[in-house]
Tab-separated table of C-alpha atoms in Angstrom:
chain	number	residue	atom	x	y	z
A	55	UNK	CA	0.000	0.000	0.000
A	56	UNK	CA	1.116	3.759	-0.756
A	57	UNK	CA	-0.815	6.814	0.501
A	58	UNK	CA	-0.325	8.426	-2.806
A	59	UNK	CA	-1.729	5.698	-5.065
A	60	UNK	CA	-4.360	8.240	-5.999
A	61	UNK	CA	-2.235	10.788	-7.846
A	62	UNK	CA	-0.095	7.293	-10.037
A	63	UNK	CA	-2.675	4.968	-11.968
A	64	UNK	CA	0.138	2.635	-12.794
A	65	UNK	CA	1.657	0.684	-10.088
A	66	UNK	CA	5.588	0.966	-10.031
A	67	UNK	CA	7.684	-1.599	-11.157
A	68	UNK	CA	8.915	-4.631	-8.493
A	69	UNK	CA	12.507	-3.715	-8.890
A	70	UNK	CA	11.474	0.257	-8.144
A	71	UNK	CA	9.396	-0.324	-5.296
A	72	UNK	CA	11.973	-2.898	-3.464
A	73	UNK	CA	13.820	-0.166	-4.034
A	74	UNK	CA	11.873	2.937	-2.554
A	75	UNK	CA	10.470	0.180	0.175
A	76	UNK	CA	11.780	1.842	3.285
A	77	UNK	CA	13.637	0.044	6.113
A	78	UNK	CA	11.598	1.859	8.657
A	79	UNK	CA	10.045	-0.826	10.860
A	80	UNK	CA	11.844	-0.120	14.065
A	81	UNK	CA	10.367	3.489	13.637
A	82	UNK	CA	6.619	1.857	14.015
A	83	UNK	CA	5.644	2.338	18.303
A	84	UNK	CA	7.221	6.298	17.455
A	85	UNK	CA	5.044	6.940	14.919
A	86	UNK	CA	2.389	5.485	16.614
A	87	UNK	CA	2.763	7.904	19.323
A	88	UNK	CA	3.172	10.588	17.057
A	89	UNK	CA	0.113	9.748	14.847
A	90	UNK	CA	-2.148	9.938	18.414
A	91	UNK	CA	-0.190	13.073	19.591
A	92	UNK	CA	-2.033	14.203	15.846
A	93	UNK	CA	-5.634	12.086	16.366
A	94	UNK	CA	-5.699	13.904	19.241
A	95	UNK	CA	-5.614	17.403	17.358
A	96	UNK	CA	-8.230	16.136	14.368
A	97	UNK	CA	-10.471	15.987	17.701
A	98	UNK	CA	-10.113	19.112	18.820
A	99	UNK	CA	-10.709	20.769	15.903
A	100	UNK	CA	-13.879	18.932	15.398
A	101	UNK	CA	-12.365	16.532	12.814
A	102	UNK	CA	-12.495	13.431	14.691
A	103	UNK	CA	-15.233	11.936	17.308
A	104	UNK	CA	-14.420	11.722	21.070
A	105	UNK	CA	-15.326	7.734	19.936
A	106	UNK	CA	-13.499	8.337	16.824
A	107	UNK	CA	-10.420	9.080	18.944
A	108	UNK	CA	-10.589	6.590	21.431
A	109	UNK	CA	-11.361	3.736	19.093
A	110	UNK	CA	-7.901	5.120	17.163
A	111	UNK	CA	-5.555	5.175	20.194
A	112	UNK	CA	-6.489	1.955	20.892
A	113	UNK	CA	-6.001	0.993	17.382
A	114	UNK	CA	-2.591	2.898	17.553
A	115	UNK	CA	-1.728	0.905	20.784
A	116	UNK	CA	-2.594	-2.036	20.094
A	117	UNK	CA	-0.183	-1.368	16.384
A	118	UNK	CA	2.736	-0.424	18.401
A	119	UNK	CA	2.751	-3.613	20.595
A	120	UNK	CA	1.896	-5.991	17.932
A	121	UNK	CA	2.826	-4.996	14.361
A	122	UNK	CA	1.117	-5.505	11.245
A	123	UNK	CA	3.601	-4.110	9.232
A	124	UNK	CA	3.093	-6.069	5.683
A	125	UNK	CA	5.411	-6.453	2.136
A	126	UNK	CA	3.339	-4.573	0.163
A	127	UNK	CA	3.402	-1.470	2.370
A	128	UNK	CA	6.061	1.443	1.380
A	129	UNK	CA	6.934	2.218	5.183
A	130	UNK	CA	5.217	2.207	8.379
A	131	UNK	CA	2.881	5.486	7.896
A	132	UNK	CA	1.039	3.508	5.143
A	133	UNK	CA	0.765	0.668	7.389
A	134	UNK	CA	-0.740	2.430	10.254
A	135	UNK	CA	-3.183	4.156	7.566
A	136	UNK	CA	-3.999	0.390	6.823
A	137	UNK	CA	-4.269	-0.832	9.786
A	138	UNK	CA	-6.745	1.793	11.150
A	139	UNK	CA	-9.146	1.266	8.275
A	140	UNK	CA	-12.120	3.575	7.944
A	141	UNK	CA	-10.236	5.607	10.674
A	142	UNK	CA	-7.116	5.890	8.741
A	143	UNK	CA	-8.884	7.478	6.010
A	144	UNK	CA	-9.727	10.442	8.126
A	145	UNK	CA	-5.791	10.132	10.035
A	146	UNK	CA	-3.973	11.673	7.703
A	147	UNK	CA	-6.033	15.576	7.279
A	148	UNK	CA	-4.058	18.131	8.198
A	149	UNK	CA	0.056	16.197	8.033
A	150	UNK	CA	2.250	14.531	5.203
A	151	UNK	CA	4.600	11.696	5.793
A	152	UNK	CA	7.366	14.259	5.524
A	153	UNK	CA	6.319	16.146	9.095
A	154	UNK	CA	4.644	12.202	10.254
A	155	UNK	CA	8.211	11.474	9.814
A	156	UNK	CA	10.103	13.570	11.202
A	157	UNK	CA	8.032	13.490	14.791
A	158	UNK	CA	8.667	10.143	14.724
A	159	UNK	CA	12.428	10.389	14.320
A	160	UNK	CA	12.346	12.842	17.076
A	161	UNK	CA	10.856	10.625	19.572
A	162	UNK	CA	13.162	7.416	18.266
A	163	UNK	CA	16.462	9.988	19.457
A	164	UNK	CA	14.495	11.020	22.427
A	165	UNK	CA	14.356	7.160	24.108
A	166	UNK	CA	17.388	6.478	22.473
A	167	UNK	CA	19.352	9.241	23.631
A	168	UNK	CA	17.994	8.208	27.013
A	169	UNK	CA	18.484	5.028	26.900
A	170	UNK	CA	22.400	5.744	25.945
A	171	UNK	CA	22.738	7.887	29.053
A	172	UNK	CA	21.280	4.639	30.947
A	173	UNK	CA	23.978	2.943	30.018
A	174	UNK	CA	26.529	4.782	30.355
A	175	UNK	CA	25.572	5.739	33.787
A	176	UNK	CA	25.807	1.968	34.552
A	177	UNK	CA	29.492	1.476	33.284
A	178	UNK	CA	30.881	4.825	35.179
A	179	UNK	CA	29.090	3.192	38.256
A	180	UNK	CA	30.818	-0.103	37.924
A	181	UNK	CA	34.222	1.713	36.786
A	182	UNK	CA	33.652	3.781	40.536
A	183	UNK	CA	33.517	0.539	41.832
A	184	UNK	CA	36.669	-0.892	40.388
A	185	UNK	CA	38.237	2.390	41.415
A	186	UNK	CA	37.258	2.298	44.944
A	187	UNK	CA	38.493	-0.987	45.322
A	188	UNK	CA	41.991	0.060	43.515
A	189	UNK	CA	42.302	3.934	45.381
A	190	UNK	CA	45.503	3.132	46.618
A	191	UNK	CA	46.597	0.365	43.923
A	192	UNK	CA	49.975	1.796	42.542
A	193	UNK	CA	50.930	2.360	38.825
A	194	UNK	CA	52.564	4.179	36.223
A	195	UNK	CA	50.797	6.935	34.153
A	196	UNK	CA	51.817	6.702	30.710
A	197	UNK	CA	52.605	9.486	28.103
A	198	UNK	CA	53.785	8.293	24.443
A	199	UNK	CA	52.816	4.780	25.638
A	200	UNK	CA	55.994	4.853	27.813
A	201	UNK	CA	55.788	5.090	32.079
A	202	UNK	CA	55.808	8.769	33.024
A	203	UNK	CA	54.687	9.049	36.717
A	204	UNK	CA	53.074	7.044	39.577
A	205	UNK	CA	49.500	7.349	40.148
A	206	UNK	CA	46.954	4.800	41.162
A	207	UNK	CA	44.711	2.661	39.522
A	208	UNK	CA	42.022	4.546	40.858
A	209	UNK	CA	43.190	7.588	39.353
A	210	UNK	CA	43.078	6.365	36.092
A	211	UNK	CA	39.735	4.305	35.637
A	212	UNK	CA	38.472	8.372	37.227
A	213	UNK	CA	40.021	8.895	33.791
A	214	UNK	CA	37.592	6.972	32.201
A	215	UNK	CA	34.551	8.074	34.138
A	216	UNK	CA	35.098	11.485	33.048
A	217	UNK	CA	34.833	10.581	29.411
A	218	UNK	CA	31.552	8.498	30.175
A	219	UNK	CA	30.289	11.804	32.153
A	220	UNK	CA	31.051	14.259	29.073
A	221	UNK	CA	29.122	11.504	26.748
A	222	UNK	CA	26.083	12.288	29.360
A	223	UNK	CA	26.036	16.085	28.765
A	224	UNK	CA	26.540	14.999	24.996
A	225	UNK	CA	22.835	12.825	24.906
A	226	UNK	CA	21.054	14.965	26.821
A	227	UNK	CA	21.607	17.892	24.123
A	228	UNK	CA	20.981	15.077	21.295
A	229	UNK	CA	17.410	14.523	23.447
A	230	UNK	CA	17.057	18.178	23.917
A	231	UNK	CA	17.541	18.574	20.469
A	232	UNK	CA	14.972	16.519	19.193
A	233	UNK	CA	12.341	17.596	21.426
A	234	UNK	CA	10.740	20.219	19.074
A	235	UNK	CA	7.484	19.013	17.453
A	236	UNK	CA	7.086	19.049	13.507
A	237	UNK	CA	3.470	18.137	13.988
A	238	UNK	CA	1.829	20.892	11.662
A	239	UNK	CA	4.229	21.456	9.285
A	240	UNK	CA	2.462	18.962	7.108
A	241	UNK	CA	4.229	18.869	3.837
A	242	UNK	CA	6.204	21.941	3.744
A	243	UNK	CA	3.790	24.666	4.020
A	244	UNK	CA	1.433	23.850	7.093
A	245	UNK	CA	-2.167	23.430	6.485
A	246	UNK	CA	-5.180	25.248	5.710
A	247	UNK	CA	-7.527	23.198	8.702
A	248	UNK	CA	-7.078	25.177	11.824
A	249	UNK	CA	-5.663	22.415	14.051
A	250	UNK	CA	-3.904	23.372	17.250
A	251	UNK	CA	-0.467	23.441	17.812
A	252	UNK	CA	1.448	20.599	19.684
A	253	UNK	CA	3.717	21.340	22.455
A	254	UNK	CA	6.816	22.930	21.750
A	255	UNK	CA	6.041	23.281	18.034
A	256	UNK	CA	8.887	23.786	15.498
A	257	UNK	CA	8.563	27.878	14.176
A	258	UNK	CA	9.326	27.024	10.599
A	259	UNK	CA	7.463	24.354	8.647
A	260	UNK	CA	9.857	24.492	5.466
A	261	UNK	CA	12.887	23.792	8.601
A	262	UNK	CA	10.403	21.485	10.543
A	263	UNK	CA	10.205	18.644	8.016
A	264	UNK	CA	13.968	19.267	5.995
A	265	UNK	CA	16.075	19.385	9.648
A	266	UNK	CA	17.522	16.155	10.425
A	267	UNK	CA	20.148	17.731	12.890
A	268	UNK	CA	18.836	16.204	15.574
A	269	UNK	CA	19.667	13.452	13.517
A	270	UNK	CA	23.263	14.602	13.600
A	271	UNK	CA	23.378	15.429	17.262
A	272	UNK	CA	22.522	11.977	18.087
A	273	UNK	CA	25.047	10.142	15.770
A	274	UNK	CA	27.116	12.867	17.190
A	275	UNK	CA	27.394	11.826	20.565
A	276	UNK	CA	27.175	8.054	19.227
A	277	UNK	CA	30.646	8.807	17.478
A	278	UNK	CA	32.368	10.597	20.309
A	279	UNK	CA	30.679	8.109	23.319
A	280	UNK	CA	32.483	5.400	20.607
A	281	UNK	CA	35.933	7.250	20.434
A	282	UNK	CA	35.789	7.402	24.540
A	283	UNK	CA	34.776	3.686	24.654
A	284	UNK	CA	37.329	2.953	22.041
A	285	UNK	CA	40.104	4.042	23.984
A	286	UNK	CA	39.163	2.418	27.245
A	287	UNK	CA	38.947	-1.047	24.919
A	288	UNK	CA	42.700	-0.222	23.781
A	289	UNK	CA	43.830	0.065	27.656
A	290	UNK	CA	41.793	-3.091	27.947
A	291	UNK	CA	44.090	-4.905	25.096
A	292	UNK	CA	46.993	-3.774	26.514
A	293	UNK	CA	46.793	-4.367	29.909
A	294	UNK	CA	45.423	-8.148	29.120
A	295	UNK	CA	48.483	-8.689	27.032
A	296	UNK	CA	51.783	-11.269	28.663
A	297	UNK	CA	53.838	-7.936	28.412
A	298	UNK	CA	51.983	-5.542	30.482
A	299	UNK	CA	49.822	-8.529	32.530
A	300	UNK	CA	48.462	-5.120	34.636
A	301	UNK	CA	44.735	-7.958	34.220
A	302	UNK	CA	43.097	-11.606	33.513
A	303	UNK	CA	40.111	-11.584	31.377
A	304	UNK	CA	37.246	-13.011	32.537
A	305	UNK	CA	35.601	-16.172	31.024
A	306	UNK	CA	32.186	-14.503	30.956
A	307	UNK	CA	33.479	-11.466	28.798
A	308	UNK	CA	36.344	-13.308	26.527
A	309	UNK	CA	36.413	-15.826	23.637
A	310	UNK	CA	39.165	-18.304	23.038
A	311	UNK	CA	41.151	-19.396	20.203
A	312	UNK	CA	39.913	-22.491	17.684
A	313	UNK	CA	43.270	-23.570	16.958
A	314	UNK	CA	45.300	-21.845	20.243
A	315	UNK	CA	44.631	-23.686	23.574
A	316	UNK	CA	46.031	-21.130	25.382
A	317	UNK	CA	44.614	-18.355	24.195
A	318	UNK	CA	41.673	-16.180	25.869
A	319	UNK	CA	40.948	-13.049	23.609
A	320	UNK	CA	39.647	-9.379	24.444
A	321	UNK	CA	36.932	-9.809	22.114
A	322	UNK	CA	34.897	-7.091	23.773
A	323	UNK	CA	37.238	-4.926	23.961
A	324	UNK	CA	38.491	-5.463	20.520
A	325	UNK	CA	34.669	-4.678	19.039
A	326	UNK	CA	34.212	-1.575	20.938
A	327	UNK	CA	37.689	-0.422	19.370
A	328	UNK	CA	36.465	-1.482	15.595
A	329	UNK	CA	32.491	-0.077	16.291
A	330	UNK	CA	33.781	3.239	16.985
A	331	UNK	CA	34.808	3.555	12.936
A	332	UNK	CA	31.578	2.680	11.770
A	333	UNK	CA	30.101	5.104	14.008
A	334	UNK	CA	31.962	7.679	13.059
A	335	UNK	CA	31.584	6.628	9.355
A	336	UNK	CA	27.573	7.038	9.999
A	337	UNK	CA	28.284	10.646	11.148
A	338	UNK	CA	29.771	11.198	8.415
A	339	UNK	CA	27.774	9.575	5.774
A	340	UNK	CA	24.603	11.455	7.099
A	341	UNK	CA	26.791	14.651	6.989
A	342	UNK	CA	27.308	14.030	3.269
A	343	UNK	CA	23.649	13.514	2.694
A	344	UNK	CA	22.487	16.601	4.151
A	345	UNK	CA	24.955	19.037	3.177
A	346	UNK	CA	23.709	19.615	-0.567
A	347	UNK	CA	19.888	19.008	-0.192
A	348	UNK	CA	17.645	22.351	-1.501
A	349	UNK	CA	14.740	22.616	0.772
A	350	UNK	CA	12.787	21.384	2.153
A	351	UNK	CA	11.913	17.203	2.143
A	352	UNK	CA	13.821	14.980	-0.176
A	353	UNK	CA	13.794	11.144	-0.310
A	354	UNK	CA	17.185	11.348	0.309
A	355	UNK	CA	16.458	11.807	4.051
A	356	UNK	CA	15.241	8.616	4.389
A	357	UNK	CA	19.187	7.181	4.580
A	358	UNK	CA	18.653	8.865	8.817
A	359	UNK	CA	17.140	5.930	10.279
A	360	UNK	CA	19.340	3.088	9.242
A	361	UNK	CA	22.211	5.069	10.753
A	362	UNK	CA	20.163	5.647	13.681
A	363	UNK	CA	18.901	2.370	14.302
A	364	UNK	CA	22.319	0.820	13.765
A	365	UNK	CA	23.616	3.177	15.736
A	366	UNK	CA	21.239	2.783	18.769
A	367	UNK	CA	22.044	-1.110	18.527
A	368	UNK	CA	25.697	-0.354	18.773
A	369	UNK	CA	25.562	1.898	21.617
A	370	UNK	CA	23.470	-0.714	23.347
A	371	UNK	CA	25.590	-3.479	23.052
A	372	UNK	CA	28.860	-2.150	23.716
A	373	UNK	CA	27.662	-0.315	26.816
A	374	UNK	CA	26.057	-3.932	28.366
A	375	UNK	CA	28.986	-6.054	27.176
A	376	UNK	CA	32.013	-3.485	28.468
A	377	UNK	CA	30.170	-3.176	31.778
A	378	UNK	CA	30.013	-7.014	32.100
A	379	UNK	CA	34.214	-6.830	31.230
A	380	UNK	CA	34.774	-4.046	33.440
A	381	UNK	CA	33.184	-5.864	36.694
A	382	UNK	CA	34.879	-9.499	36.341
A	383	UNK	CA	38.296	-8.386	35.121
A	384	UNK	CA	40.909	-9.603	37.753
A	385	UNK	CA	43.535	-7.089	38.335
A	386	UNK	CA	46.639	-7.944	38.546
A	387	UNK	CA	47.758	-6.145	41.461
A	388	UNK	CA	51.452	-7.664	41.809
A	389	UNK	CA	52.310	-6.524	37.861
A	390	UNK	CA	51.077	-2.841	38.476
A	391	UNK	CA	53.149	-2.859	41.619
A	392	UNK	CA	56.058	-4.035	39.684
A	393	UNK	CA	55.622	-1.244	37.163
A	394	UNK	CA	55.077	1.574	39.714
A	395	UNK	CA	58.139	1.002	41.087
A	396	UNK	CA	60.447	1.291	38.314
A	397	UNK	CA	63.084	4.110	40.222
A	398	UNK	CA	62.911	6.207	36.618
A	399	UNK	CA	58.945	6.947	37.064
A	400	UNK	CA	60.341	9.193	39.736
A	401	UNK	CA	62.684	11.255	38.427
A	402	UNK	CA	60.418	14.437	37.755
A	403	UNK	CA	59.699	14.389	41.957
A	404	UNK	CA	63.518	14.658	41.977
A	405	UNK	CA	63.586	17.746	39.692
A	406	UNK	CA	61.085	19.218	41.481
A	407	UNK	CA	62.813	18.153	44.767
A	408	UNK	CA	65.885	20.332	43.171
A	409	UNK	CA	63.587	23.398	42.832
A	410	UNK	CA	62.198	22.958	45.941
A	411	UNK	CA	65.617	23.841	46.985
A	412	UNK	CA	65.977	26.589	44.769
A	413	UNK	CA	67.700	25.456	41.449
A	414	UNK	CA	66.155	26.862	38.284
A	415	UNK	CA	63.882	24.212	36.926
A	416	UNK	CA	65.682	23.689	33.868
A	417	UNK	CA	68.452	22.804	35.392
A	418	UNK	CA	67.178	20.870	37.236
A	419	UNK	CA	65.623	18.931	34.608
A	420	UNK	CA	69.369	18.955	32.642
A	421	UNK	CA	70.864	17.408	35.879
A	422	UNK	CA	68.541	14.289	36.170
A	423	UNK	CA	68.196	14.363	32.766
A	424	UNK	CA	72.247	13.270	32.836
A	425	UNK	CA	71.716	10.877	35.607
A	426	UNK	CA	69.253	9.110	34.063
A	427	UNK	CA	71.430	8.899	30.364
A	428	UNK	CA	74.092	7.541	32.284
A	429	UNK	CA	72.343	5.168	34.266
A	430	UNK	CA	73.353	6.633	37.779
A	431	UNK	CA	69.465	8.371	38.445
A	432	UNK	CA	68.632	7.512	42.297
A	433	UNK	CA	65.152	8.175	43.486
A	434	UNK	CA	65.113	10.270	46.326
A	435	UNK	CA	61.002	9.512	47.201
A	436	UNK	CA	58.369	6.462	46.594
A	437	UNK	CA	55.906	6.288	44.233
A	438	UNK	CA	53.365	5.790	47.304
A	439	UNK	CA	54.884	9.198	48.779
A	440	UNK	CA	54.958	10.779	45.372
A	441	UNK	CA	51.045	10.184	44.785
A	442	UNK	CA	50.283	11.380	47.863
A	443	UNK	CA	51.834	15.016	47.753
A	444	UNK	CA	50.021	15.844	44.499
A	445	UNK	CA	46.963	17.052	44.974
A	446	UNK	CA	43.848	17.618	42.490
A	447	UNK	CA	43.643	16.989	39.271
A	448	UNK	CA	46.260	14.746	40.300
A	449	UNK	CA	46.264	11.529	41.905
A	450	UNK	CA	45.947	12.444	45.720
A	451	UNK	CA	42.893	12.370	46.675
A	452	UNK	CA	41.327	9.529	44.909
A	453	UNK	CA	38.585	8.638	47.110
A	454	UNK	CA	37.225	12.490	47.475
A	455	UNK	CA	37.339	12.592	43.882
A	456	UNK	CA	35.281	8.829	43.432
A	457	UNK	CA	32.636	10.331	46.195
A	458	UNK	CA	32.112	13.718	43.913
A	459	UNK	CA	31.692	11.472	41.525
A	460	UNK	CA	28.842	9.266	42.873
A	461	UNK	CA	27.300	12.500	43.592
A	462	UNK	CA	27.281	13.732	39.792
A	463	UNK	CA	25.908	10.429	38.685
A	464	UNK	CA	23.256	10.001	41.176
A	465	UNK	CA	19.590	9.503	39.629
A	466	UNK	CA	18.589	13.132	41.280
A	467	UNK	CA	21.652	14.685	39.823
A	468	UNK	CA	20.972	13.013	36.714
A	469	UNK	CA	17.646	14.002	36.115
A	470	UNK	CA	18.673	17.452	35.397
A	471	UNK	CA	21.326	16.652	33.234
């Protein structure tokens, strides 16, 4: 079924409407909500029965829990005409598909911009956790991939929470974003019936059903929540590895070899790292869409929801399965020991020991500097000591800085994020 079979008497060819057939089925509970957000206008403007629009929203529930979604129909706005029958005849006064659409997309980014935030709440929770447990758990920090200075454990997997809680702030502008209503933009123009305006209408109707950059602000945050994810997976790898050994992988988060018996594999990890390209490639590939299109609604818009569904799944999964990693990992407390207290991690708290005392820092720096080329560098402090006289942003007061932390992701705190 099409909603515009009245204007074509000839019915398109198989090939062309597999091709046109959108992949819009996910989008069906949204636009159910959408399309009684709009029943619920026809009957205040006199265009629909107080029977008329209860027998719809229950049609329009009853859609969004079971389907009906057939082969023949286009997309899911000709289905739900279908499925309404007499009632869908009288559904569609007053909107086009192109503002239908578009509130429908809206509310998709809304739930799943919450339902990121959800998630990621849940890892930084069970990253505060690990980094309770590990507040005092020495190790190197690491600049250029090489051991700078000692901090703790705890310090660093704080690291990673503040990623996670900048990906927050990111979602809730997607869902902020997307909030605005199309509803009554109808095809580009608005209409002539005098319906009344949803909550928080759009104020232009050519903008209301062209703008897709809530769209964009979505896949946004997708890419960047991926690049922050991505880089925690990479610590992951490396710390799992024989060379570092800073962790075990556990069995209910890693995959073994089929020819190796020895091997167990980041897996997780590993997919996090290689999701965050395609999510940045559907970014991108929405950018490219968008950036040439005249105004106001072109088919082309249709590529939005396959990068937003795929995207939504992505986010999902990598969220659950990293949390699951993130909780069982064993830490291998010994190894990070062993690396914290390599004497050269503590050469810049002998620098600044010499300009304590008054010599110019760059000297200073020359001095150890020559110590450590000729392999005589003494450390004059422990790493334990050194954490502990460096204050915040640094790694001395780990546990204040986990408590704050708590705070800022607590569901009241949350709410108005």
């Amino acid at each position: 079924m099409t909603l515009w079979q009245g204007r074509v008497e000839k019915g398109l060819a198989p090939e062309v409407a597999d091709f046109l057939r959108a992949p819009d089925r996910e989008l069906l509970p949204y636009d159910c909500a959408a399309s009684k957000l709009h029943a619920a206008r026809l009957a205040e403007a006199g265009l629909l029965t107080a029977d008329e629009l209860a027998a719809v929203e229950t049609a329009l529930d009853r859609i969004a829990t079971e389907g009906g979604v057939a082969a023949e129909d286009e997309d899911v706005h000709s289905a739900i005409e279908r499925l309404l029958g007499d009632l869908g005849r009288k559904i569609h006064a007053g909107r086009s598909r192109n503002d239908q659409v578009a509130a429908a997309m809206r509310l998709y980014v809304q739930e799943a911009s919450g339902e990121a935030r959800d998630g990621l709440r849940s890892l930084a929770l069970a990253l505060l956790d690990r980094a309770e447990a590990e507040a005092d758990t020495l190790m190197p920090a690491y600049t250029h991939m090489q051991r700078g200075q000692p901090i703790t454990l705890g310090h660093h997997l704080l690291a990673w929470v503040e990623m996670l809680e900048r990906d927050l702030g990111r979602f809730a502008a997607a869902r902020a974003q997307a909030e605005p209503s199309p509803l009554g933009s109808g095809a580009v123009a608005g209409s002539t019936l005098a319906l009344p305006a949803p909550e928080n209408q759009v104020r232009n109707s050519v903008d209301g059903v062209a703008d897709r950059d809530f769209a964009l602000d979505y896949l946004y945050a997708v890419a960047a929540s991926f690049s922050h994810l991505s880089r925690i997976a990479m610590d992951l790898c490396l710390w799992a590895t024989a060379e570092y050994g800073f962790l075990k992988l556990p069995e209910e988060a890693a995959t073994g070899s089929s020819m190796m018996p020895q091997k167990l594999n980041p897996d997780v990890a590993e997919l996090v790292r290689g999701k965050a390209g395609t999510a940045i490639g559907r970014l991108t590939g929405l950018l490219a869409v968008l950036k040439g299109l005249p105004l106001a609604y072109n088919t082309d818009l249709q590529e939005d929801k396959q990068a937003v569904f795929e995207a939504r799944r992505d986010v999902r999964g990598a969220l659950a399965a990293l949390t699951v990693l993130v909780q069982h990992a064993e830490l291998r407390r010994d190894r990070l020991a062993e690396a914290a207290s390599d004497p050269l991690v503590l050469a810049t708290d002998a620098a600044e020991a010499l300009v304590a005392g008054g010599t110019p820092f760059r000297d200073a720096y020359t001095n150890i500097a020559a110590s450590v080329r000729a392999g005589t560098f003494e450390a004059t402090t422990s790493s334990g000591k050194s954490v502990a006289t460096r204050t915040p942003p640094g790694p001395g007061a780990v546990g204040e800085a986990i408590s704050a932390a708590r705070t800022r992701l607590s569901p009241a705190s949350q709410s108005t994020g």
